[in-house]
């Protein structure tokens, strides 16, 4: 007499969804980890690749005013529009002026003591600019940003389902915390994959969530809810119809995440007669001098390393911003281009609790907060992500039949898993792109399972 057939467990269901999530997520996670490693070591790589542009001999003579340095650049690049000025962060640093010249965005480096040009770089073609575009939007613009966000969101599903699969079933308790190195074959790869995933799950979740805050859909909605400031901060400030986030791009961060949702002030001064001037000019004759903005930043005790973005059009403002390694020293100032009046001065102390946490998370994510040790910690997490992805691929190759995808079977008589359904609904609400794609995958999976039956009929 044959024994009764064993009722299928939810393990197979979790495995199936883990497989689907991994099939989509792993290529993206490998790309994000590899590009993240390159960006982690941006300070060292920049010094190695562009040291002759970034460094100058210290001198006892005073530095030239910013306007003089801008004039030197204008002589070399006639007709160029000055977009940004970055004063020297140290006594041995060069000044950097970002210009738009003949349709090209150039970073021009100048010796601030001797007012000599050191060279220039195409701002869109440096190693770090390309890596950032690949890391944030796959070099595809908005559609690439949405794909990266979708992959990161499904990464959460991958981790949650992976934790369920990791949970001990018939194994010794020690085996779930340490791989059975003597097992060999697919069992060894499974242990390596599961155990390293368990030990790294919190770190990987941190990387996913801190990265998601910068995405174009979820990150913007998250910021709109949590990154709020008292409205009275702008009671007596002329406001444009733009938000500060319009100053940011994937490769050029002008304002911090915490400030993105704030209204962008506009310049008025007493110079409305200049509103018909050419919007592409660097500054009108009535505008304050660039050096005045530098002096203002010093007077307001903005820490070195800040940059000054020049006004965009007749109503644009000077924006002083700094992204130090310690986010507690962040500062964002908007200055009227005609009167020199500070229209907004936003510091870390003005942030609410969630934006403060996000800014700390970003600093940790980028490996900046506590120096080389922070870089090495993030490098370890990136290597763990790479190993988890590769070991998952090896497991799949070892188990899948030749010529088939190797999708784990979905038993027809598995009862409704209410806990998993509720969890997926919560993830779908928290991450709308996951919810929409989850419904799509369900539909495709149902179609996939019906196809063989139709063929056999």
Short mmCIF file of C-alpha atoms in Angstrom, two decimals:
data_model
loop_
_atom_site.label_atom_id
_atom_site.label_comp_id
_atom_site.label_asym_id
_atom_site.label_seq_id
_atom_site.Cartn_x
_atom_site.Cartn_y
_atom_site.Cartn_z
CA UNK A 1 0.00 0.00 0.00
CA UNK A 2 1.44 3.32 -1.03
CA UNK A 3 1.96 6.02 1.57
CA UNK A 4 -0.20 9.12 1.30
CA UNK A 5 1.27 11.94 -0.72
CA UNK A 6 2.93 14.57 1.46
CA UNK A 7 1.16 17.94 1.51
CA UNK A 8 3.39 20.53 -0.20
CA UNK A 9 5.00 23.02 2.16
CA UNK A 10 5.32 26.75 1.78
CA UNK A 11 9.06 26.26 1.38
CA UNK A 12 8.54 25.58 -2.33
CA UNK A 13 6.43 28.74 -2.70
CA UNK A 14 9.10 30.88 -1.02
CA UNK A 15 11.79 29.22 -3.12
CA UNK A 16 9.81 29.94 -6.28
CA UNK A 17 9.50 33.65 -5.49
CA UNK A 18 13.11 33.82 -4.37
CA UNK A 19 14.05 32.38 -7.76
CA UNK A 20 11.93 34.91 -9.67
CA UNK A 21 13.30 37.80 -7.63
CA UNK A 22 16.88 36.61 -8.06
CA UNK A 23 16.48 36.12 -11.79
CA UNK A 24 15.62 39.82 -12.13
CA UNK A 25 17.60 41.36 -9.28
CA UNK A 26 21.00 39.63 -9.40
CA UNK A 27 22.30 41.27 -12.64
CA UNK A 28 21.41 44.70 -11.28
CA UNK A 29 22.88 43.98 -7.85
CA UNK A 30 26.16 42.85 -9.41
CA UNK A 31 26.29 46.07 -11.45
CA UNK A 32 25.42 48.26 -8.43
CA UNK A 33 28.03 46.55 -6.26
CA UNK A 34 30.81 46.87 -8.86
CA UNK A 35 30.08 50.52 -9.68
CA UNK A 36 29.61 51.22 -5.96
CA UNK A 37 33.10 49.94 -5.23
CA UNK A 38 34.56 52.34 -7.79
CA UNK A 39 32.64 55.30 -6.35
CA UNK A 40 33.58 54.31 -2.78
CA UNK A 41 37.20 55.05 -3.55
CA UNK A 42 36.54 58.27 -5.45
CA UNK A 43 38.97 60.36 -3.30
CA UNK A 44 41.87 57.97 -3.89
CA UNK A 45 41.07 57.39 -7.57
CA UNK A 46 40.67 61.11 -8.26
CA UNK A 47 44.04 61.85 -6.69
CA UNK A 48 45.65 59.03 -8.67
CA UNK A 49 44.07 59.99 -12.00
CA UNK A 50 43.83 63.78 -11.75
CA UNK A 51 46.32 64.73 -9.05
CA UNK A 52 48.08 67.28 -11.27
CA UNK A 53 44.79 69.17 -11.61
CA UNK A 54 43.61 68.90 -8.00
CA UNK A 55 46.82 69.88 -6.18
CA UNK A 56 48.98 73.00 -6.18
CA UNK A 57 52.11 73.99 -4.21
CA UNK A 58 51.26 75.98 -1.10
CA UNK A 59 52.28 79.63 -1.20
CA UNK A 60 52.62 82.51 1.23
CA UNK A 61 51.06 84.91 -1.25
CA UNK A 62 47.32 85.54 -1.04
CA UNK A 63 44.91 83.73 -3.33
CA UNK A 64 43.41 85.66 -6.22
CA UNK A 65 39.76 86.72 -5.90
CA UNK A 66 37.21 84.40 -7.46
CA UNK A 67 36.23 86.99 -10.08
CA UNK A 68 39.83 87.26 -11.27
CA UNK A 69 40.06 83.48 -11.65
CA UNK A 70 36.75 83.49 -13.52
CA UNK A 71 38.17 86.16 -15.83
CA UNK A 72 41.22 84.01 -16.56
CA UNK A 73 38.93 81.14 -17.53
CA UNK A 74 36.76 83.44 -19.68
CA UNK A 75 39.86 84.58 -21.58
CA UNK A 76 40.78 80.97 -22.33
CA UNK A 77 37.19 80.00 -23.20
CA UNK A 78 35.53 83.07 -24.79
CA UNK A 79 31.75 83.09 -24.53
CA UNK A 80 31.66 80.34 -21.90
CA UNK A 81 28.90 80.44 -19.27
CA UNK A 82 30.12 80.00 -15.71
CA UNK A 83 27.95 77.42 -13.91
CA UNK A 84 29.74 76.70 -10.65
CA UNK A 85 32.75 77.81 -8.63
CA UNK A 86 34.48 75.64 -6.03
CA UNK A 87 37.05 77.48 -3.89
CA UNK A 88 40.12 75.60 -2.66
CA UNK A 89 39.25 73.31 0.25
CA UNK A 90 42.83 73.37 1.58
CA UNK A 91 45.96 75.46 1.13
CA UNK A 92 47.23 72.97 -1.46
CA UNK A 93 44.01 72.56 -3.45
CA UNK A 94 43.22 74.11 -6.81
CA UNK A 95 40.14 76.17 -7.59
CA UNK A 96 37.58 74.58 -9.87
CA UNK A 97 35.26 76.43 -12.22
CA UNK A 98 32.57 74.53 -14.11
CA UNK A 99 31.63 76.14 -17.43
CA UNK A 100 29.49 75.41 -20.46
CA UNK A 101 31.48 76.03 -23.62
CA UNK A 102 30.35 75.16 -27.14
CA UNK A 103 27.81 72.69 -25.79
CA UNK A 104 30.33 70.96 -23.55
CA UNK A 105 30.36 71.00 -19.74
CA UNK A 106 33.95 71.45 -18.58
CA UNK A 107 35.58 71.49 -15.17
CA UNK A 108 38.49 73.95 -15.40
CA UNK A 109 41.17 73.82 -12.70
CA UNK A 110 43.12 76.95 -11.77
CA UNK A 111 46.04 77.61 -9.42
CA UNK A 112 44.50 80.14 -7.00
CA UNK A 113 47.87 81.66 -6.04
CA UNK A 114 49.29 82.14 -9.53
CA UNK A 115 46.03 82.37 -11.52
CA UNK A 116 47.35 79.86 -14.06
CA UNK A 117 45.24 77.24 -15.81
CA UNK A 118 46.12 73.67 -14.83
CA UNK A 119 43.83 71.92 -17.30
CA UNK A 120 40.25 70.85 -17.80
CA UNK A 121 38.05 67.74 -17.80
CA UNK A 122 34.79 66.95 -19.54
CA UNK A 123 32.42 66.80 -16.56
CA UNK A 124 30.25 64.16 -18.25
CA UNK A 125 33.09 61.84 -19.22
CA UNK A 126 35.21 61.44 -16.09
CA UNK A 127 35.38 57.98 -14.57
CA UNK A 128 33.21 58.95 -11.60
CA UNK A 129 30.60 60.74 -13.74
CA UNK A 130 30.16 57.67 -15.94
CA UNK A 131 30.09 55.36 -12.90
CA UNK A 132 27.42 57.52 -11.20
CA UNK A 133 25.23 57.54 -14.31
CA UNK A 134 25.58 53.78 -14.61
CA UNK A 135 24.98 53.26 -10.90
CA UNK A 136 21.94 55.55 -10.77
CA UNK A 137 20.28 55.23 -14.16
CA UNK A 138 22.12 52.64 -16.29
CA UNK A 139 23.09 55.45 -18.71
CA UNK A 140 19.40 55.43 -19.75
CA UNK A 141 18.02 58.52 -18.01
CA UNK A 142 14.64 58.35 -16.26
CA UNK A 143 13.76 54.86 -17.52
CA UNK A 144 17.07 53.54 -16.19
CA UNK A 145 16.43 55.19 -12.83
CA UNK A 146 13.07 53.38 -12.61
CA UNK A 147 14.71 50.04 -13.48
CA UNK A 148 17.34 50.49 -10.77
CA UNK A 149 14.62 51.43 -8.28
CA UNK A 150 12.55 48.40 -9.26
CA UNK A 151 15.56 46.10 -8.87
CA UNK A 152 16.46 47.57 -5.47
CA UNK A 153 12.84 47.24 -4.31
CA UNK A 154 12.70 43.61 -5.42
CA UNK A 155 15.99 43.17 -3.61
CA UNK A 156 14.00 43.54 -0.39
CA UNK A 157 11.72 40.67 -1.55
CA UNK A 158 14.82 38.63 -2.35
CA UNK A 159 16.21 39.14 1.16
CA UNK A 160 12.92 38.42 2.96
CA UNK A 161 12.29 35.20 1.01
CA UNK A 162 15.94 34.26 1.46
CA UNK A 163 15.62 34.56 5.24
CA UNK A 164 12.66 32.16 5.16
CA UNK A 165 14.66 29.67 3.09
CA UNK A 166 17.63 30.01 5.46
CA UNK A 167 15.56 29.08 8.52
CA UNK A 168 16.77 25.66 9.84
CA UNK A 169 14.72 22.65 8.79
CA UNK A 170 16.19 19.33 9.86
CA UNK A 171 19.71 20.69 10.09
CA UNK A 172 21.82 21.27 13.13
CA UNK A 173 21.54 24.77 14.53
CA UNK A 174 25.21 25.45 13.90
CA UNK A 175 24.82 24.73 10.19
CA UNK A 176 22.63 27.80 9.67
CA UNK A 177 25.35 30.09 11.07
CA UNK A 178 28.39 28.42 9.54
CA UNK A 179 28.67 26.61 6.17
CA UNK A 180 29.35 22.88 6.08
CA UNK A 181 32.67 23.11 4.28
CA UNK A 182 33.03 19.34 4.00
CA UNK A 183 29.68 18.90 2.24
CA UNK A 184 30.90 19.66 -1.25
CA UNK A 185 28.86 20.13 -4.42
CA UNK A 186 25.60 22.03 -4.48
CA UNK A 187 25.11 21.61 -0.71
CA UNK A 188 28.31 23.55 -0.04
CA UNK A 189 27.27 26.32 -2.42
CA UNK A 190 23.85 26.44 -0.81
CA UNK A 191 25.40 26.82 2.65
CA UNK A 192 27.83 29.49 1.46
CA UNK A 193 25.00 31.38 -0.23
CA UNK A 194 22.57 31.10 2.70
CA UNK A 195 25.01 31.74 5.56
CA UNK A 196 26.72 34.75 3.99
CA UNK A 197 23.27 36.09 3.12
CA UNK A 198 22.15 35.72 6.74
CA UNK A 199 25.20 37.48 8.19
CA UNK A 200 24.95 40.30 5.68
CA UNK A 201 21.18 40.79 5.45
CA UNK A 202 20.99 43.87 7.70
CA UNK A 203 23.93 45.51 5.93
CA UNK A 204 22.46 44.84 2.49
CA UNK A 205 19.05 46.15 3.61
CA UNK A 206 20.79 49.30 4.79
CA UNK A 207 22.48 49.70 1.41
CA UNK A 208 19.17 49.19 -0.42
CA UNK A 209 17.13 51.61 1.69
CA UNK A 210 19.80 54.33 1.82
CA UNK A 211 20.18 54.07 -1.95
CA UNK A 212 16.42 54.09 -2.58
CA UNK A 213 16.12 57.55 -1.02
CA UNK A 214 17.83 59.00 -4.11
CA UNK A 215 15.60 57.26 -6.67
CA UNK A 216 13.28 59.31 -8.83
CA UNK A 217 9.95 57.72 -7.87
CA UNK A 218 10.06 56.13 -4.41
CA UNK A 219 12.79 58.47 -3.16
CA UNK A 220 10.91 61.58 -4.28
CA UNK A 221 7.65 60.38 -2.69
CA UNK A 222 9.49 59.45 0.51
CA UNK A 223 11.10 62.89 0.64
CA UNK A 224 7.77 64.62 0.02
CA UNK A 225 6.34 62.93 3.13
CA UNK A 226 9.28 63.10 5.52
CA UNK A 227 11.50 65.99 4.43
CA UNK A 228 9.43 68.90 5.70
CA UNK A 229 10.43 72.29 7.07
CA UNK A 230 8.37 74.95 8.84
CA UNK A 231 6.56 77.00 6.19
CA UNK A 232 7.42 80.23 8.04
CA UNK A 233 11.06 79.78 7.01
CA UNK A 234 9.97 81.21 3.65
CA UNK A 235 7.38 83.74 4.86
CA UNK A 236 9.38 86.78 3.76
CA UNK A 237 11.22 85.14 0.86
CA UNK A 238 10.28 85.56 -2.81
CA UNK A 239 9.71 82.02 -4.09
CA UNK A 240 9.89 80.62 -7.60
CA UNK A 241 7.59 77.88 -8.90
CA UNK A 242 10.47 75.37 -8.66
CA UNK A 243 11.74 73.12 -5.90
CA UNK A 244 15.37 72.84 -4.91
CA UNK A 245 15.52 69.29 -6.32
CA UNK A 246 15.48 70.77 -9.84
CA UNK A 247 19.08 71.84 -9.19
CA UNK A 248 20.18 68.20 -8.81
CA UNK A 249 21.01 65.65 -11.47
CA UNK A 250 22.39 62.12 -11.29
CA UNK A 251 25.99 63.25 -11.78
CA UNK A 252 25.77 66.68 -10.12
CA UNK A 253 24.33 66.97 -6.61
CA UNK A 254 23.81 70.64 -5.74
CA UNK A 255 21.57 70.35 -2.65
CA UNK A 256 21.27 67.57 -0.04
CA UNK A 257 18.38 65.09 -0.08
CA UNK A 258 16.90 66.73 3.00
CA UNK A 259 16.58 70.07 1.17
CA UNK A 260 15.25 68.81 -2.19
CA UNK A 261 11.58 69.44 -1.38
CA UNK A 262 12.10 73.03 -0.19
CA UNK A 263 10.94 75.91 -2.41
CA UNK A 264 13.66 77.48 -4.50
CA UNK A 265 13.79 81.25 -3.81
CA UNK A 266 14.12 83.76 -6.62
CA UNK A 267 16.20 86.88 -6.94
CA UNK A 268 14.47 90.25 -7.07
CA UNK A 269 16.70 92.84 -5.42
CA UNK A 270 15.94 96.25 -6.91
CA UNK A 271 16.87 95.20 -10.40
CA UNK A 272 13.68 94.11 -12.11
CA UNK A 273 14.78 96.07 -15.15
CA UNK A 274 17.33 93.36 -15.86
CA UNK A 275 14.74 90.59 -16.15
CA UNK A 276 14.89 90.71 -19.93
CA UNK A 277 18.63 90.02 -20.05
CA UNK A 278 20.06 86.91 -21.68
CA UNK A 279 19.38 83.96 -19.35
CA UNK A 280 22.58 82.24 -20.43
CA UNK A 281 24.95 84.95 -19.20
CA UNK A 282 27.03 84.23 -16.15
CA UNK A 283 25.99 87.42 -14.33
CA UNK A 284 24.50 90.79 -15.17
CA UNK A 285 26.38 94.07 -14.52
CA UNK A 286 24.01 94.63 -11.59
CA UNK A 287 24.79 91.29 -9.98
CA UNK A 288 27.00 91.03 -6.95
CA UNK A 289 30.53 89.82 -7.51
CA UNK A 290 31.37 86.14 -7.11
CA UNK A 291 33.95 86.98 -4.46
CA UNK A 292 31.21 88.58 -2.37
CA UNK A 293 29.46 85.22 -2.28
CA UNK A 294 32.72 83.55 -1.24
CA UNK A 295 33.14 86.12 1.55
CA UNK A 296 29.55 85.56 2.62
CA UNK A 297 30.12 81.79 2.86
CA UNK A 298 33.16 82.41 5.07
CA UNK A 299 31.24 84.89 7.23
CA UNK A 300 28.45 82.34 7.67
CA UNK A 301 31.08 79.74 8.67
CA UNK A 302 30.31 77.27 5.89
CA UNK A 303 32.97 74.56 6.18
CA UNK A 304 35.61 74.34 3.41
CA UNK A 305 34.82 72.14 0.45
CA UNK A 306 31.68 74.03 -0.51
CA UNK A 307 30.69 74.99 -4.04
CA UNK A 308 28.78 77.97 -5.39
CA UNK A 309 26.25 77.34 -8.16
CA UNK A 310 25.63 80.49 -10.17
CA UNK A 311 22.17 81.93 -10.92
CA UNK A 312 20.18 80.26 -13.68
CA UNK A 313 18.51 83.18 -15.42
CA UNK A 314 17.48 86.67 -14.24
CA UNK A 315 15.50 85.33 -11.25
CA UNK A 316 17.99 82.64 -10.29
CA UNK A 317 19.96 82.63 -7.06
CA UNK A 318 23.48 81.83 -5.99
CA UNK A 319 23.39 78.50 -4.13
CA UNK A 320 26.15 77.73 -1.65
CA UNK A 321 26.22 74.06 -0.63
CA UNK A 322 28.61 71.68 1.02
CA UNK A 323 28.59 67.89 1.48
CA UNK A 324 31.21 67.21 4.17
CA UNK A 325 32.12 63.76 5.38
CA UNK A 326 30.21 64.52 8.58
CA UNK A 327 26.64 65.45 7.53
CA UNK A 328 26.22 67.53 10.69
CA UNK A 329 28.18 70.25 8.90
CA UNK A 330 25.96 70.33 5.82
CA UNK A 331 24.80 73.77 4.71
CA UNK A 332 22.62 75.11 1.91
CA UNK A 333 22.35 78.87 1.33
CA UNK A 334 20.42 80.68 -1.40
CA UNK A 335 21.56 84.24 -2.10
CA UNK A 336 19.84 86.98 -4.11
CA UNK A 337 22.07 87.63 -7.12
CA UNK A 338 21.40 91.40 -7.08
CA UNK A 339 21.29 92.44 -3.44
CA UNK A 340 23.42 89.70 -1.91
CA UNK A 341 20.71 89.04 0.67
CA UNK A 342 20.64 85.52 2.11
CA UNK A 343 17.18 84.22 1.22
CA UNK A 344 17.58 80.83 2.92
CA UNK A 345 20.20 79.35 5.23
CA UNK A 346 19.45 75.69 5.96
CA UNK A 347 21.67 73.66 8.25
CA UNK A 348 21.62 70.13 9.63
CA UNK A 349 20.04 71.37 12.87
CA UNK A 350 17.01 72.48 10.84
CA UNK A 351 16.35 68.97 9.52
CA UNK A 352 13.66 66.76 11.05
CA UNK A 353 14.61 63.37 12.52
CA UNK A 354 14.04 61.30 9.35
CA UNK A 355 16.08 63.59 7.02
CA UNK A 356 18.88 63.58 9.60
CA UNK A 357 18.88 59.77 9.56
CA UNK A 358 18.82 59.74 5.75
CA UNK A 359 21.79 62.11 5.50
CA UNK A 360 23.77 59.95 7.93
CA UNK A 361 22.75 56.92 5.87
CA UNK A 362 23.95 58.55 2.64
CA UNK A 363 27.31 59.45 4.21
CA UNK A 364 27.75 55.86 5.40
CA UNK A 365 26.54 54.45 2.05
CA UNK A 366 29.16 56.53 0.20
CA UNK A 367 31.90 55.52 2.64
CA UNK A 368 32.59 59.07 3.82
CA UNK A 369 31.53 59.25 7.47
CA UNK A 370 34.48 57.65 9.29
CA UNK A 371 37.21 57.58 6.69
CA UNK A 372 39.01 54.52 5.37
CA UNK A 373 37.29 52.19 7.86
CA UNK A 374 33.91 53.26 6.43
CA UNK A 375 35.17 52.60 2.90
CA UNK A 376 36.42 49.14 3.85
CA UNK A 377 33.13 48.28 5.57
CA UNK A 378 31.12 49.25 2.49
CA UNK A 379 33.63 47.38 0.29
CA UNK A 380 33.01 44.24 2.38
CA UNK A 381 29.25 44.61 1.90
CA UNK A 382 29.68 45.08 -1.86
CA UNK A 383 31.88 41.98 -2.06
CA UNK A 384 29.27 40.06 -0.05
CA UNK A 385 26.59 41.13 -2.54
CA UNK A 386 28.79 40.01 -5.45
CA UNK A 387 29.49 36.65 -3.79
CA UNK A 388 25.80 36.08 -2.99
CA UNK A 389 24.85 36.82 -6.60
CA UNK A 390 27.53 34.61 -8.12
CA UNK A 391 26.90 31.72 -5.68
CA UNK A 392 23.18 31.92 -6.46
CA UNK A 393 23.94 31.67 -10.17
CA UNK A 394 26.20 28.66 -9.56
CA UNK A 395 23.46 26.93 -7.52
CA UNK A 396 20.96 27.55 -10.31
CA UNK A 397 23.32 26.17 -12.98
CA UNK A 398 24.02 23.05 -10.88
CA UNK A 399 20.34 22.21 -10.33
CA UNK A 400 18.58 23.24 -13.56
CA UNK A 401 17.91 20.56 -16.22
CA UNK A 402 19.66 20.96 -19.55
CA UNK A 403 17.76 23.18 -21.94
CA UNK A 404 15.31 24.38 -19.30
CA UNK A 405 15.05 27.47 -17.11
CA UNK A 406 14.79 25.43 -13.93
CA UNK A 407 11.89 27.30 -12.33
CA UNK A 408 10.95 25.63 -8.99
CA UNK A 409 7.65 23.81 -9.33
CA UNK A 410 4.48 25.39 -7.96
CA UNK A 411 2.25 22.66 -6.41
CA UNK A 412 -1.37 23.11 -7.42
CA UNK A 413 -2.71 22.11 -4.01
CA UNK A 414 -0.68 24.50 -1.89
CA UNK A 415 -3.19 26.36 0.32
CA UNK A 416 -3.32 30.14 0.46
CA UNK A 417 -0.32 31.43 2.38
CA UNK A 418 -1.95 34.34 4.22
CA UNK A 419 1.22 35.53 5.95
CA UNK A 420 3.14 35.73 2.67
CA UNK A 421 0.20 37.41 0.94
CA UNK A 422 -0.06 40.05 3.65
CA UNK A 423 3.70 40.58 3.53
CA UNK A 424 3.63 41.04 -0.26
CA UNK A 425 0.70 43.45 0.07
CA UNK A 426 2.63 45.49 2.61
CA UNK A 427 5.71 45.51 0.36
CA UNK A 428 3.48 46.50 -2.55
CA UNK A 429 2.11 49.46 -0.60
CA UNK A 430 5.56 50.48 0.66
CA UNK A 431 7.11 50.04 -2.80
CA UNK A 432 4.48 50.67 -5.50
CA UNK A 433 6.74 49.46 -8.29
CA UNK A 434 7.04 46.11 -6.49
CA UNK A 435 3.24 45.91 -6.13
CA UNK A 436 2.61 46.58 -9.82
CA UNK A 437 5.34 44.19 -10.99
CA UNK A 438 4.16 41.53 -8.49
CA UNK A 439 0.74 41.47 -10.13
CA UNK A 440 2.39 41.27 -13.55
CA UNK A 441 4.58 38.33 -12.47
CA UNK A 442 1.56 36.55 -11.00
CA UNK A 443 -0.26 36.88 -14.31
CA UNK A 444 2.75 35.68 -16.33
CA UNK A 445 3.31 32.79 -13.91
CA UNK A 446 -0.32 31.66 -14.26
CA UNK A 447 0.01 31.85 -18.03
CA UNK A 448 3.30 29.90 -17.90
CA UNK A 449 1.69 27.07 -15.92
CA UNK A 450 -1.30 26.81 -18.27
CA UNK A 451 0.76 26.63 -21.47
CA UNK A 452 1.93 22.98 -21.02
CA UNK A 453 -1.63 21.87 -20.25
CA UNK A 454 -2.95 23.47 -23.42
CA UNK A 455 -0.18 21.91 -25.43
CA UNK A 456 -1.01 18.48 -24.03
CA UNK A 457 -4.77 18.85 -24.66
#
